[in-house]
CSV table of C-alpha atoms in Angstrom, one decimal:
chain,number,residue,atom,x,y,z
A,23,UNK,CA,6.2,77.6,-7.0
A,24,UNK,CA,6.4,77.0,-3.3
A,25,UNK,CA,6.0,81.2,-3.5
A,26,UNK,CA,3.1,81.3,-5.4
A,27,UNK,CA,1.7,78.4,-3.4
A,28,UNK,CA,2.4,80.7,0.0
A,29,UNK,CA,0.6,83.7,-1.8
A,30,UNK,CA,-2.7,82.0,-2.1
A,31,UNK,CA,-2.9,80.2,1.1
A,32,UNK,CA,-1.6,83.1,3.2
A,33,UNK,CA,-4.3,85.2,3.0
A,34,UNK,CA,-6.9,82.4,3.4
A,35,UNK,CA,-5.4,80.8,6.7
A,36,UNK,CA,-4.8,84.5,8.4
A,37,UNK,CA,-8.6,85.6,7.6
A,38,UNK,CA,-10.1,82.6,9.2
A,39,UNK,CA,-7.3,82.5,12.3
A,40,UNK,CA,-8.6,86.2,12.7
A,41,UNK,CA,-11.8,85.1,12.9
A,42,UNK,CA,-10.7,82.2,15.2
A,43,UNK,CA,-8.9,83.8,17.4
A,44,UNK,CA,-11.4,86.5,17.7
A,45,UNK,CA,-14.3,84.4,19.0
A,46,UNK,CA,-11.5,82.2,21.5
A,47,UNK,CA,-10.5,85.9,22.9
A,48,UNK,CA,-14.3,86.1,24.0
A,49,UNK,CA,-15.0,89.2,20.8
A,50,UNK,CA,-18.9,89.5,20.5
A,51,UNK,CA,-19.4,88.5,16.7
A,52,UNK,CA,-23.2,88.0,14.9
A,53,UNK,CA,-22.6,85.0,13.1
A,54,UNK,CA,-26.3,85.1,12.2
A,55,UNK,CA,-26.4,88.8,11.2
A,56,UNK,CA,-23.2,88.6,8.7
A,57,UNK,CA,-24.6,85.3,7.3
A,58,UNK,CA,-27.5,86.9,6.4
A,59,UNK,CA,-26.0,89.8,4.7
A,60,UNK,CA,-23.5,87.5,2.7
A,61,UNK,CA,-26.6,85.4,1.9
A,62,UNK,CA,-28.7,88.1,0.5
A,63,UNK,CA,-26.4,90.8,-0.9
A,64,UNK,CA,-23.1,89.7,-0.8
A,65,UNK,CA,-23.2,86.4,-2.7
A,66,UNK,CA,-26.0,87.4,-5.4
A,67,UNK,CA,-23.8,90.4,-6.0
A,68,UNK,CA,-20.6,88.9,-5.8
A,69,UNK,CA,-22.5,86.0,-8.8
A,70,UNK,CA,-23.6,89.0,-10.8
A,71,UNK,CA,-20.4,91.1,-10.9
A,72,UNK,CA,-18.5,88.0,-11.6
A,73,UNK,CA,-20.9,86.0,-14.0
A,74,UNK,CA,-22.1,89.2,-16.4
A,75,UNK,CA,-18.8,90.7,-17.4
A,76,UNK,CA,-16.5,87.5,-17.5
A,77,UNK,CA,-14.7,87.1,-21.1
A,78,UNK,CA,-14.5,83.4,-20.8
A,79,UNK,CA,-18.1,82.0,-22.2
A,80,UNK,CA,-21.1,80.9,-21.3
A,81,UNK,CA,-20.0,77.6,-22.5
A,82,UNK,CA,-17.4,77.2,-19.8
A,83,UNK,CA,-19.8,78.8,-17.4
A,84,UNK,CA,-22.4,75.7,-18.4
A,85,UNK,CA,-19.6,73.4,-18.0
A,86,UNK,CA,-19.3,74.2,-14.4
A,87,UNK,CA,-23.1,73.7,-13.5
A,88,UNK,CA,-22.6,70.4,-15.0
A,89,UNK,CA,-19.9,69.7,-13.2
A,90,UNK,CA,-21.3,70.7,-9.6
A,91,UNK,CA,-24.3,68.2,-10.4
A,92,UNK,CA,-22.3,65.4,-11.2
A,93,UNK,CA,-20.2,66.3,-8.4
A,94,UNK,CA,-22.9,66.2,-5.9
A,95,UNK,CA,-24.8,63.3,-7.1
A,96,UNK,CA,-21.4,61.3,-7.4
A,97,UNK,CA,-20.6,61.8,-3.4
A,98,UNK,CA,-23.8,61.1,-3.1
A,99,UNK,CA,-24.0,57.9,-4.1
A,100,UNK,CA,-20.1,57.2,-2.9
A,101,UNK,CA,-21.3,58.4,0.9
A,102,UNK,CA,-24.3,56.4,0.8
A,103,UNK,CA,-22.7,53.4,0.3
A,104,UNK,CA,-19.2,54.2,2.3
A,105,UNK,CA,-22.1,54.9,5.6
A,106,UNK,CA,-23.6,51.7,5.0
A,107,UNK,CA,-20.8,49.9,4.7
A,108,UNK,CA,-19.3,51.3,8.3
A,109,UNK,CA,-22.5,51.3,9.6
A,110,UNK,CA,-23.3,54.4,10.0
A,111,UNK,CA,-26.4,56.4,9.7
A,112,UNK,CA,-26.9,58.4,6.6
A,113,UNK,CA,-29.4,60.9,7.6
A,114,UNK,CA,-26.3,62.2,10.1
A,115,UNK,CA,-23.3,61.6,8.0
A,116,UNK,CA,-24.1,62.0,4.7
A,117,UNK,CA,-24.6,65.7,4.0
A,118,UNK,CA,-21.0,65.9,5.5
A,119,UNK,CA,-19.3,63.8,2.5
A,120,UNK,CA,-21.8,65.1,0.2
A,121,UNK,CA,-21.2,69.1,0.4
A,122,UNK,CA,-17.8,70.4,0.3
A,123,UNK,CA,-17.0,74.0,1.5
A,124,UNK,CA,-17.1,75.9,-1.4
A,125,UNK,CA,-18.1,79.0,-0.6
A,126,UNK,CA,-15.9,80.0,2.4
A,127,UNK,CA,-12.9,78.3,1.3
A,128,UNK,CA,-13.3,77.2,-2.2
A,129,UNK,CA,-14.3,80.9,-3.5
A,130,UNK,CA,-10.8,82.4,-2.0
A,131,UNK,CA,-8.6,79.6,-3.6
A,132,UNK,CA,-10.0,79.6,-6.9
A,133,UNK,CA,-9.7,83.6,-7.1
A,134,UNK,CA,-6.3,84.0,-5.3
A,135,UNK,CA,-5.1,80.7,-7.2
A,136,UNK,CA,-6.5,81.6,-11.0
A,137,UNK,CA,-7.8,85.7,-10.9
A,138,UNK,CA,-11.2,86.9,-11.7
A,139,UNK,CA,-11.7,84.3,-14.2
A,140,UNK,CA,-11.5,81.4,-12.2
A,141,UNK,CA,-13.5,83.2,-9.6
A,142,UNK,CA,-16.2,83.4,-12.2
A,143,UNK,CA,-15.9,79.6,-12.6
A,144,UNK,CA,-16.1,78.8,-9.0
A,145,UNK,CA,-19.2,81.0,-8.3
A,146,UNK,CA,-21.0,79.0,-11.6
A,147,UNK,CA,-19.8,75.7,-9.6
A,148,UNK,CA,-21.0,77.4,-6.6
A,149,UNK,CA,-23.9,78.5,-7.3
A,150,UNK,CA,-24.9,75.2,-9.3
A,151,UNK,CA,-24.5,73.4,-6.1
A,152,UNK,CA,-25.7,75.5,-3.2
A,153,UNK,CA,-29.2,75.2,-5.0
A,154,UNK,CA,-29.0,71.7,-4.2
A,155,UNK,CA,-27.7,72.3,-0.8
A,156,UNK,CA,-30.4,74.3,0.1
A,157,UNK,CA,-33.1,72.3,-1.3
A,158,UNK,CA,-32.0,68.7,-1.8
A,159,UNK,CA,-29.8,68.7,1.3
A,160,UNK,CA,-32.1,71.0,3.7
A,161,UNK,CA,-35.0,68.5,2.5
A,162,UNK,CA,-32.6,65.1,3.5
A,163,UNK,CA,-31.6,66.5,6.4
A,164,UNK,CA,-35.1,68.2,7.8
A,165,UNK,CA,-37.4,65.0,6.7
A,166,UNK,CA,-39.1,67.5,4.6
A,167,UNK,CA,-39.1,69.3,1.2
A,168,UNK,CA,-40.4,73.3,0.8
A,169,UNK,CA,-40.3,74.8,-2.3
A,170,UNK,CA,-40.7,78.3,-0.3
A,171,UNK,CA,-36.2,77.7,0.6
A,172,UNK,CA,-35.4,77.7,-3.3
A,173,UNK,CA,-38.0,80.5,-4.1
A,174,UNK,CA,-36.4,82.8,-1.5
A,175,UNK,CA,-32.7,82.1,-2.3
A,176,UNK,CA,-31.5,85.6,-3.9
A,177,UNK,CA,-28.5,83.9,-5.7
A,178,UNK,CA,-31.1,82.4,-8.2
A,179,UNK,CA,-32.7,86.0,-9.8
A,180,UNK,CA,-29.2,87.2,-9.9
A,181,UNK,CA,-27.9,84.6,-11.7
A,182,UNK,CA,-30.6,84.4,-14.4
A,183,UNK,CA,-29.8,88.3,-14.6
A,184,UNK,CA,-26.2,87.7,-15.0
A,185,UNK,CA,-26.9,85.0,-17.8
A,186,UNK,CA,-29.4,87.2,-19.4
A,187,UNK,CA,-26.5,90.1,-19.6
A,188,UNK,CA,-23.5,87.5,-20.9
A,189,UNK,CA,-25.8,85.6,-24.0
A,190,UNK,CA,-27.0,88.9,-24.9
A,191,UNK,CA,-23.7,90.4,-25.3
A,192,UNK,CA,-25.4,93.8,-23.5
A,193,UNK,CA,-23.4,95.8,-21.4
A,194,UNK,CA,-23.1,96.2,-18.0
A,195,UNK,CA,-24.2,99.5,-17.1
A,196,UNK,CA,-21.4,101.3,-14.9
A,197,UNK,CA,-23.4,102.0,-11.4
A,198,UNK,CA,-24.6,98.1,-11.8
A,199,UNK,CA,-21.6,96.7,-12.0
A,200,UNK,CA,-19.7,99.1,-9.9
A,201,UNK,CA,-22.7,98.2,-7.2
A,202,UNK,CA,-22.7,94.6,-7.2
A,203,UNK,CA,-19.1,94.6,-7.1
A,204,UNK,CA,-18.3,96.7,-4.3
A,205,UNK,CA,-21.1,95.1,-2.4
A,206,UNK,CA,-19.8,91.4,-3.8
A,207,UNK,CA,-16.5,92.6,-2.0
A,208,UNK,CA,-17.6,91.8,1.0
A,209,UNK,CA,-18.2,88.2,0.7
A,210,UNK,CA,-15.3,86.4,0.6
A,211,UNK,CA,-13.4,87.9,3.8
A,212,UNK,CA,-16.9,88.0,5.9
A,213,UNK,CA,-17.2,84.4,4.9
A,214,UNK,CA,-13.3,83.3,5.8
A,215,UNK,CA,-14.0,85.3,8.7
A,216,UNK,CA,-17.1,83.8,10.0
A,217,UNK,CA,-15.1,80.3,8.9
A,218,UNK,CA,-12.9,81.0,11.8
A,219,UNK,CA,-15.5,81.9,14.2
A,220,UNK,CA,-17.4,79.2,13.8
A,221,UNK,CA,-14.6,76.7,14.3
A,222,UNK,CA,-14.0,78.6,17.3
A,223,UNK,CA,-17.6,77.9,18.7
A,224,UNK,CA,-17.7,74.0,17.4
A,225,UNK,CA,-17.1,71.2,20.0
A,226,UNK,CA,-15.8,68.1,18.1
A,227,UNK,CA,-16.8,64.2,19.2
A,228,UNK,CA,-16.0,60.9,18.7
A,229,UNK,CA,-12.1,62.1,17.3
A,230,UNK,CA,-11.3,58.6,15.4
A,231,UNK,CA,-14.5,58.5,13.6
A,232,UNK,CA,-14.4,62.3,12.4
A,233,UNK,CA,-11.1,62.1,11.4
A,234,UNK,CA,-12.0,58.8,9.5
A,235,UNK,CA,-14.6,60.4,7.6
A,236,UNK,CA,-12.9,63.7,7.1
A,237,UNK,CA,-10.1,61.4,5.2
A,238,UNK,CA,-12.9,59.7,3.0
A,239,UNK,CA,-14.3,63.5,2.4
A,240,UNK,CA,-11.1,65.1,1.0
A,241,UNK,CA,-9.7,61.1,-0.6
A,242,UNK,CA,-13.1,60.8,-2.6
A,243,UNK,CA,-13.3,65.2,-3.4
A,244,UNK,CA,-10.2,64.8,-4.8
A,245,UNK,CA,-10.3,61.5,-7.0
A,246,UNK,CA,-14.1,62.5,-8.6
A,247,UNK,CA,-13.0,65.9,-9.3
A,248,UNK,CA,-10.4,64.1,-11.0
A,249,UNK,CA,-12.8,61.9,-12.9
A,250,UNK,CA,-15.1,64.3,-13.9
A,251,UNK,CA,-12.1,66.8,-15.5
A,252,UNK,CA,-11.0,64.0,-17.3
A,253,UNK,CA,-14.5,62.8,-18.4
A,254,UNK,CA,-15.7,66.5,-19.6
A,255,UNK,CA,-12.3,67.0,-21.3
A,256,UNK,CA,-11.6,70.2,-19.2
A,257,UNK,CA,-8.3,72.0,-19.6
A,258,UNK,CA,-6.0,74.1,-17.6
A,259,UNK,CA,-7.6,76.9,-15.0
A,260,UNK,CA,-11.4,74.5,-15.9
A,261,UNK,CA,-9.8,71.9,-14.6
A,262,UNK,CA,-7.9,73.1,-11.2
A,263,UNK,CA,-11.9,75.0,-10.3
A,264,UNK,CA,-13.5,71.8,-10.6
A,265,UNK,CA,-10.9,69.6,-9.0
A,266,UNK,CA,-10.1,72.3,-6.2
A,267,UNK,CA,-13.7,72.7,-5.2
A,268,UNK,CA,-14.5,69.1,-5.3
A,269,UNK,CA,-12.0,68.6,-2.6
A,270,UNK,CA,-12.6,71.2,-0.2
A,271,UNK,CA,-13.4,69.8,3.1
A,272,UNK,CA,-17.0,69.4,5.3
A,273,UNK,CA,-19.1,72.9,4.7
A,274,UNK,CA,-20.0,74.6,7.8
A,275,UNK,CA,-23.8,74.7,6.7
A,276,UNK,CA,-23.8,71.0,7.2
A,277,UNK,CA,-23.4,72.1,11.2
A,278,UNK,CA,-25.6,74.6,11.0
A,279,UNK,CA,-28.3,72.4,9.5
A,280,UNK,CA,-27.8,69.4,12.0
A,281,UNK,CA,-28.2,72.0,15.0
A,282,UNK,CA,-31.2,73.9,13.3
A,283,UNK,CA,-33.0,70.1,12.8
A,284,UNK,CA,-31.6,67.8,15.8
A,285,UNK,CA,-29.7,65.9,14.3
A,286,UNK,CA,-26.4,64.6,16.3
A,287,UNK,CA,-24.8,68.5,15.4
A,288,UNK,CA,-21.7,67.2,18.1
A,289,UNK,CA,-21.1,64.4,15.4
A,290,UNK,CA,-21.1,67.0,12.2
A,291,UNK,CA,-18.9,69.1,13.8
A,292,UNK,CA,-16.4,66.7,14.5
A,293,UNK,CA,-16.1,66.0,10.9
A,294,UNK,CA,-16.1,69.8,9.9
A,295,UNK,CA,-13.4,70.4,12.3
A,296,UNK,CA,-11.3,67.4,11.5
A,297,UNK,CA,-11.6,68.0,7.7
A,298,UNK,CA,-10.6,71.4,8.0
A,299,UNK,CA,-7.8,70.9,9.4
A,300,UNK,CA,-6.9,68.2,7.4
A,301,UNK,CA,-7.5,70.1,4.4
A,302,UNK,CA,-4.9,73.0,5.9
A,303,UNK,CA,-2.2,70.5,5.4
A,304,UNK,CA,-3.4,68.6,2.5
A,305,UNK,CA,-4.0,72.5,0.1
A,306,UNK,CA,-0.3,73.3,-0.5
A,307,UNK,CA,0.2,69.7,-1.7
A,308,UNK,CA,-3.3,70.3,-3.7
A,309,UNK,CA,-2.6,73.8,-5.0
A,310,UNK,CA,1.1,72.1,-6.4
A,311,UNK,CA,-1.1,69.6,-8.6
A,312,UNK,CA,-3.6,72.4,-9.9
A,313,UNK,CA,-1.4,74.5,-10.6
């Protein structure tokens, strides 16, 4: 076990301290080119190649959506109140305990930890919840809601084509699939990658509170990913996907949004730092119970 536990966590933890230790030696890196190219051709062809030839069902597929809303709309309503109750204001904390990171950690895990299929999984729960990310959470966060940030997020055509390919039972043709996936290939070490430079470039505050919140983050991940795999009856590699990306810890994007709208980014990235780590040491003991 302790093997197999190794062998998924190895290859995430020496991606991102590449990454790290490639900003800290002073390396010149585009964080905003990559995240553009993982944005709009990595990711929507990673989703494709993974979502239009899996073998497990567009049931389970559905399943995970589902699962993603609840998710979100259950830490939520948990952060809200936990905020409140310390005192602390929402429009700054909130998107922090509300949006896990997913994508740059939680895409690796799932696909080192359960193979293509529970990749496919991940990128359904993935893809149901960076929607609201990106719309919901930009509109929180920014005061303000434009319909022109859902229209122009790629993931969403390539998904519906995906869907349109799996319920019709049609084939894949070759140079499509071989396409998407080559070019999907590139997401998840670009995204470990530009995990590690970013903690590089983040300067944390206030240490007691971050690390505070980054506990209440990966505590409450944990127990309503717990919840909601009991409550939807999901079963074996279902159920490790949905509890393993509910307890990922603070998404970078959270960061990224605080600096693009002014608001306290020093504080965000405390709590993305601190959860991050946290969630280094916490993931063998997490990977044990999934798997």
């Amino acid at each position: 076990m302790f093997s197999n536990i190794f062998a998924v966590l190895a290859p995430v933890f020496i991606t991102t301290g590449l990454g790290y230790f490639w900003s800290r030696a002073g390396k010149h890196f585009d964080t905003s080119l990559v995240t553009s190219l993982v944005t709009f051709f990595g990711t929507p062809c990673l989703t494709f190649a993974a979502l239009a030839t899996v073998k497990i069902g567009a049931n389970a597929l559905i399943s995970m959506g589902t699962a993603a809303v609840i998710a979100t709309v259950a830490f939520a309503i948990i952060g809200w109140i936990v905020l409140k109750l310390l005192g602390l204001s929402p429009r700054t904390y909130l998107q922090s305990l509300t949006w896990p990171n997913i994508g740059n950690v939680g895409l690796p895990l799932c696909l080192l930890a359960f193979g293509n299929d529970g990749l496919a999984l991940a990128v359904a729960f993935f893809t149901a919840m960076i929607v609201l990310q990106f719309t919901v959470g930009v509109a929180f966060v920014a005061g303000t809601f434009s319909l022109r940030s859902l229209v122009k997020m790629p993931i969403i055509p390539a998904t519906i084509l995906a869907i349109l390919f799996l319920t019709t039972e049609t084939p894949v043709p070759a140079w499509l699939y071989n396409t998407t996936d080559l070019i999907g290939q590139l997401t998840i070490p670009l995204m470990l990658f530009t995990l590690g430079v970013s903690l590089a470039r983040l300067k944390p505050v206030s240490l007691v509170r971050s690390i505070g919140l980054s506990i209440v983050r990966l505590a409450m991940g944990f127990g309503v990913g717990l919840a909601i795999a009991s409550l939807m009856g999901l079963e074996g590699m279902a159920r490790g996907v949905v509890i393993l990306q509910c307890s990922m810890p603070v998404a970078v994007f959270c960061y990224l949004f605080a600096q693009l709208y002014d608001n306290e980014p020093e504080e965000v990235a405390g709590v993305v730092i601190s959860s991050t780590f946290l969630a280094a040491v916490s993931l063998p003991v997490l990977l044990w119970y999934v798997l």
